[in-house]
Short mmCIF file of N, CA and C in Angstrom, two decimals:
data_model
loop_
_atom_site.label_atom_id
_atom_site.label_comp_id
_atom_site.label_asym_id
_atom_site.label_seq_id
_atom_site.Cartn_x
_atom_site.Cartn_y
_atom_site.Cartn_z
N MET A 59 -79.07 34.92 -20.42
CA MET A 59 -78.03 33.75 -20.21
C MET A 59 -78.02 33.26 -21.59
N LYS A 60 -76.85 33.05 -22.20
CA LYS A 60 -76.66 32.25 -23.35
C LYS A 60 -76.04 31.07 -23.40
N LEU A 61 -76.92 29.93 -24.15
CA LEU A 61 -76.42 28.56 -23.69
C LEU A 61 -75.22 28.62 -24.71
N THR A 62 -74.19 27.70 -24.41
CA THR A 62 -73.24 26.99 -25.48
C THR A 62 -73.52 25.96 -25.94
N PRO A 63 -73.54 25.77 -27.33
CA PRO A 63 -73.85 24.52 -28.07
C PRO A 63 -73.03 23.51 -27.70
N THR A 64 -73.37 22.15 -27.57
CA THR A 64 -72.44 20.87 -27.04
C THR A 64 -72.66 20.06 -28.33
N ARG A 65 -71.58 19.30 -28.59
CA ARG A 65 -71.45 18.09 -29.62
C ARG A 65 -70.85 16.85 -28.97
N MET A 66 -71.03 15.79 -29.64
CA MET A 66 -70.24 14.81 -29.12
C MET A 66 -69.04 14.47 -29.89
N ASP A 67 -67.94 14.10 -28.96
CA ASP A 67 -66.69 13.82 -29.59
C ASP A 67 -66.48 12.40 -30.27
N ILE A 68 -66.24 12.16 -31.38
CA ILE A 68 -66.26 10.86 -31.65
C ILE A 68 -65.38 10.02 -31.23
N ALA A 69 -64.33 10.21 -30.66
CA ALA A 69 -63.25 9.39 -30.27
C ALA A 69 -63.94 8.84 -28.58
N SER A 70 -64.18 9.88 -27.88
CA SER A 70 -64.56 9.46 -26.43
C SER A 70 -66.08 9.39 -26.13
N ARG A 71 -66.85 9.92 -27.22
CA ARG A 71 -68.19 9.69 -27.21
C ARG A 71 -68.92 10.62 -26.01
N LYS A 72 -68.08 11.54 -25.47
CA LYS A 72 -68.58 12.57 -24.43
C LYS A 72 -68.83 13.87 -25.16
N THR A 73 -69.82 14.53 -24.67
CA THR A 73 -70.39 15.79 -25.19
C THR A 73 -69.24 16.86 -24.58
N TYR A 74 -69.03 17.95 -25.35
CA TYR A 74 -68.08 19.16 -24.99
C TYR A 74 -68.67 20.19 -25.78
N PRO A 75 -68.40 21.31 -25.34
CA PRO A 75 -68.89 22.97 -26.03
C PRO A 75 -68.18 22.66 -27.35
N LYS A 76 -68.82 23.34 -28.20
CA LYS A 76 -68.23 23.19 -29.84
C LYS A 76 -66.96 23.90 -29.93
N ASP A 77 -66.72 25.13 -28.97
CA ASP A 77 -65.42 25.55 -29.19
C ASP A 77 -64.08 24.85 -28.82
N ARG A 78 -64.45 23.81 -28.17
CA ARG A 78 -63.36 22.66 -27.63
C ARG A 78 -63.25 21.69 -28.79
N LEU A 79 -63.90 21.54 -29.94
CA LEU A 79 -63.93 20.51 -30.62
C LEU A 79 -63.61 21.07 -32.16
N LEU A 80 -63.06 20.13 -32.87
CA LEU A 80 -62.69 20.25 -34.47
C LEU A 80 -63.88 19.54 -35.13
N ARG A 81 -64.28 20.27 -36.29
CA ARG A 81 -65.44 19.55 -37.18
C ARG A 81 -64.77 19.13 -38.44
N PHE A 82 -65.13 18.17 -38.78
CA PHE A 82 -64.95 17.52 -40.25
C PHE A 82 -65.89 17.42 -41.03
N VAL A 83 -65.91 17.72 -42.22
CA VAL A 83 -66.96 17.15 -43.09
C VAL A 83 -66.32 16.57 -44.50
N VAL A 84 -67.26 15.90 -45.42
CA VAL A 84 -66.96 15.56 -46.46
C VAL A 84 -67.21 16.23 -47.75
N ILE A 85 -66.24 16.91 -48.56
CA ILE A 85 -66.44 17.62 -49.69
C ILE A 85 -66.10 17.03 -50.90
N ASP A 86 -66.78 16.51 -51.91
CA ASP A 86 -66.47 15.79 -53.00
C ASP A 86 -65.49 14.56 -52.80
N GLY A 87 -65.91 13.71 -51.99
CA GLY A 87 -65.28 12.62 -51.36
C GLY A 87 -63.99 12.73 -50.43
N THR A 88 -63.70 14.09 -50.28
CA THR A 88 -62.71 14.30 -49.47
C THR A 88 -62.81 14.83 -48.01
N LEU A 89 -62.19 14.32 -47.25
CA LEU A 89 -62.21 14.86 -45.60
C LEU A 89 -61.58 15.85 -45.45
N VAL A 90 -62.24 17.20 -44.91
CA VAL A 90 -61.58 18.54 -44.56
C VAL A 90 -62.05 18.85 -43.55
N LEU A 91 -61.22 19.72 -42.73
CA LEU A 91 -61.55 20.18 -41.50
C LEU A 91 -62.12 21.58 -41.82
N ASP A 92 -63.06 21.64 -41.15
CA ASP A 92 -63.91 22.73 -41.14
C ASP A 92 -63.73 23.75 -40.06
N GLU A 93 -62.75 24.58 -40.14
CA GLU A 93 -62.16 25.61 -39.10
C GLU A 93 -63.11 26.52 -38.32
N LYS A 94 -64.31 26.98 -39.21
CA LYS A 94 -65.16 28.08 -38.77
C LYS A 94 -66.44 27.52 -38.40
N HIS A 95 -66.73 26.08 -38.74
CA HIS A 95 -67.86 25.15 -38.22
C HIS A 95 -69.03 25.75 -39.17
N VAL A 96 -68.83 26.01 -40.62
CA VAL A 96 -69.82 26.65 -41.34
C VAL A 96 -70.17 25.96 -42.78
N LEU A 97 -69.18 24.90 -43.09
CA LEU A 97 -69.42 24.17 -44.20
C LEU A 97 -70.61 23.41 -44.36
N PRO A 98 -71.46 23.37 -45.28
CA PRO A 98 -72.52 22.38 -45.34
C PRO A 98 -72.21 20.90 -45.31
N GLY A 99 -73.25 20.42 -45.08
CA GLY A 99 -73.22 18.69 -45.10
C GLY A 99 -73.26 18.19 -43.53
N ARG A 100 -73.13 17.00 -43.61
CA ARG A 100 -72.85 16.36 -42.43
C ARG A 100 -71.49 16.29 -41.72
N GLY A 101 -71.36 16.51 -40.71
CA GLY A 101 -69.99 16.43 -40.01
C GLY A 101 -69.87 15.69 -38.70
N CYS A 102 -68.62 15.62 -38.30
CA CYS A 102 -68.36 14.72 -37.04
C CYS A 102 -67.28 15.83 -36.39
N TYR A 103 -67.13 15.35 -35.03
CA TYR A 103 -66.62 16.34 -34.29
C TYR A 103 -65.52 15.70 -33.45
N LEU A 104 -64.31 16.15 -33.21
CA LEU A 104 -62.95 15.72 -32.60
C LEU A 104 -62.66 16.45 -31.36
N LEU A 105 -62.48 16.06 -30.42
CA LEU A 105 -61.69 16.89 -29.38
C LEU A 105 -60.42 17.41 -29.86
N LYS A 106 -60.13 18.71 -29.41
CA LYS A 106 -58.83 19.16 -29.83
C LYS A 106 -57.78 18.56 -29.04
N SER A 107 -57.28 17.52 -29.31
CA SER A 107 -56.22 16.78 -28.60
C SER A 107 -55.34 15.60 -29.32
N LYS A 108 -53.95 15.36 -29.08
CA LYS A 108 -53.33 14.66 -29.88
C LYS A 108 -53.57 13.22 -29.41
N GLU A 109 -54.30 12.83 -28.18
CA GLU A 109 -54.95 11.74 -27.67
C GLU A 109 -56.12 11.14 -28.63
N ALA A 110 -56.91 12.29 -28.74
CA ALA A 110 -58.26 12.08 -29.44
C ALA A 110 -57.75 11.81 -30.99
N LEU A 111 -57.26 12.45 -31.54
CA LEU A 111 -56.53 12.34 -32.80
C LEU A 111 -56.28 10.88 -33.19
N ALA A 112 -55.29 10.54 -32.02
CA ALA A 112 -54.45 9.29 -32.24
C ALA A 112 -55.93 8.09 -32.08
N THR A 113 -56.52 8.24 -31.09
CA THR A 113 -57.84 7.36 -31.26
C THR A 113 -58.65 7.27 -32.31
N ALA A 114 -58.87 8.31 -32.86
CA ALA A 114 -59.87 8.23 -34.19
C ALA A 114 -58.88 7.59 -35.22
N VAL A 115 -57.64 8.13 -35.44
CA VAL A 115 -57.25 7.36 -36.60
C VAL A 115 -57.09 5.55 -36.26
N LYS A 116 -56.53 5.39 -35.07
CA LYS A 116 -56.28 4.04 -35.03
C LYS A 116 -57.51 3.13 -35.00
N LYS A 117 -58.68 3.80 -34.34
CA LYS A 117 -60.02 3.05 -34.37
C LYS A 117 -60.68 3.10 -35.95
N ASN A 118 -60.20 3.87 -36.79
CA ASN A 118 -60.86 4.20 -38.34
C ASN A 118 -62.08 5.03 -37.87
N LEU A 119 -62.31 5.84 -36.97
CA LEU A 119 -63.58 6.61 -36.73
C LEU A 119 -64.13 7.51 -38.09
N PHE A 120 -63.03 8.14 -38.69
CA PHE A 120 -63.47 9.05 -39.84
C PHE A 120 -64.38 8.35 -40.70
N THR A 121 -63.81 7.19 -40.99
CA THR A 121 -64.37 6.37 -42.00
C THR A 121 -65.69 5.84 -41.73
N ARG A 122 -65.87 5.53 -40.20
CA ARG A 122 -67.00 4.75 -39.66
C ARG A 122 -68.09 5.89 -39.65
N HIS A 123 -67.69 7.00 -39.54
CA HIS A 123 -68.85 8.17 -39.30
C HIS A 123 -68.81 8.96 -40.64
N LEU A 124 -67.98 9.22 -41.42
CA LEU A 124 -68.37 9.94 -42.70
C LEU A 124 -67.79 9.48 -44.00
N HIS A 125 -67.54 8.10 -43.92
CA HIS A 125 -67.29 7.19 -45.03
C HIS A 125 -66.13 7.56 -45.89
N ALA A 126 -65.17 8.61 -45.18
CA ALA A 126 -63.88 8.97 -45.83
C ALA A 126 -62.71 9.00 -44.82
N SER A 127 -61.62 8.64 -45.43
CA SER A 127 -60.50 8.64 -44.46
C SER A 127 -59.46 9.91 -44.74
N PRO A 128 -58.93 10.36 -43.67
CA PRO A 128 -58.08 11.48 -43.72
C PRO A 128 -56.85 11.16 -44.70
N SER A 129 -56.35 12.41 -45.40
CA SER A 129 -55.21 12.17 -46.37
C SER A 129 -54.00 12.47 -45.38
N ASN A 130 -52.94 12.08 -45.79
CA ASN A 130 -51.59 12.27 -44.97
C ASN A 130 -51.14 13.70 -44.92
N GLU A 131 -51.60 14.69 -45.63
CA GLU A 131 -51.49 16.10 -45.49
C GLU A 131 -52.52 16.67 -44.26
N LEU A 132 -53.77 16.08 -44.43
CA LEU A 132 -54.55 16.70 -43.26
C LEU A 132 -53.89 16.05 -41.93
N LEU A 133 -53.59 14.79 -41.85
CA LEU A 133 -52.92 14.43 -40.52
C LEU A 133 -51.97 15.11 -40.13
N GLN A 134 -50.89 15.45 -40.84
CA GLN A 134 -49.82 16.43 -40.90
C GLN A 134 -50.35 17.88 -40.19
N ARG A 135 -51.18 18.31 -40.88
CA ARG A 135 -51.82 19.64 -40.56
C ARG A 135 -52.35 19.59 -39.02
N LEU A 136 -53.06 18.57 -38.70
CA LEU A 136 -53.51 18.21 -37.59
C LEU A 136 -52.39 18.18 -36.49
N GLU A 137 -51.70 17.71 -36.62
CA GLU A 137 -50.35 17.41 -35.92
C GLU A 137 -49.91 18.72 -35.50
N GLU A 138 -49.60 19.38 -36.39
CA GLU A 138 -48.92 20.67 -36.21
C GLU A 138 -50.08 21.71 -35.56
N LEU A 139 -51.21 21.80 -35.74
CA LEU A 139 -52.23 22.43 -35.00
C LEU A 139 -52.34 22.10 -33.58
N LEU A 140 -52.39 20.88 -33.31
CA LEU A 140 -52.61 20.44 -32.04
C LEU A 140 -51.17 20.36 -31.25
#
């Protein structure tokens, strides 16, 4: 039996399987989406939903967790992705 790793969503503070979440990391002071969950460094996870993204942006959760805010390009890409 293989266990599925779980991580906490920064917007709802609930745990979900990793495959239902998006991972974000900071590289050279820029917040980036880690699509394959392999980039080095500290990351935070966000549920793959427009509501979770809206909550994270409204409450400034990326800055709170990673000390970097998302660029407009990243936000547009996430809106298209979700």
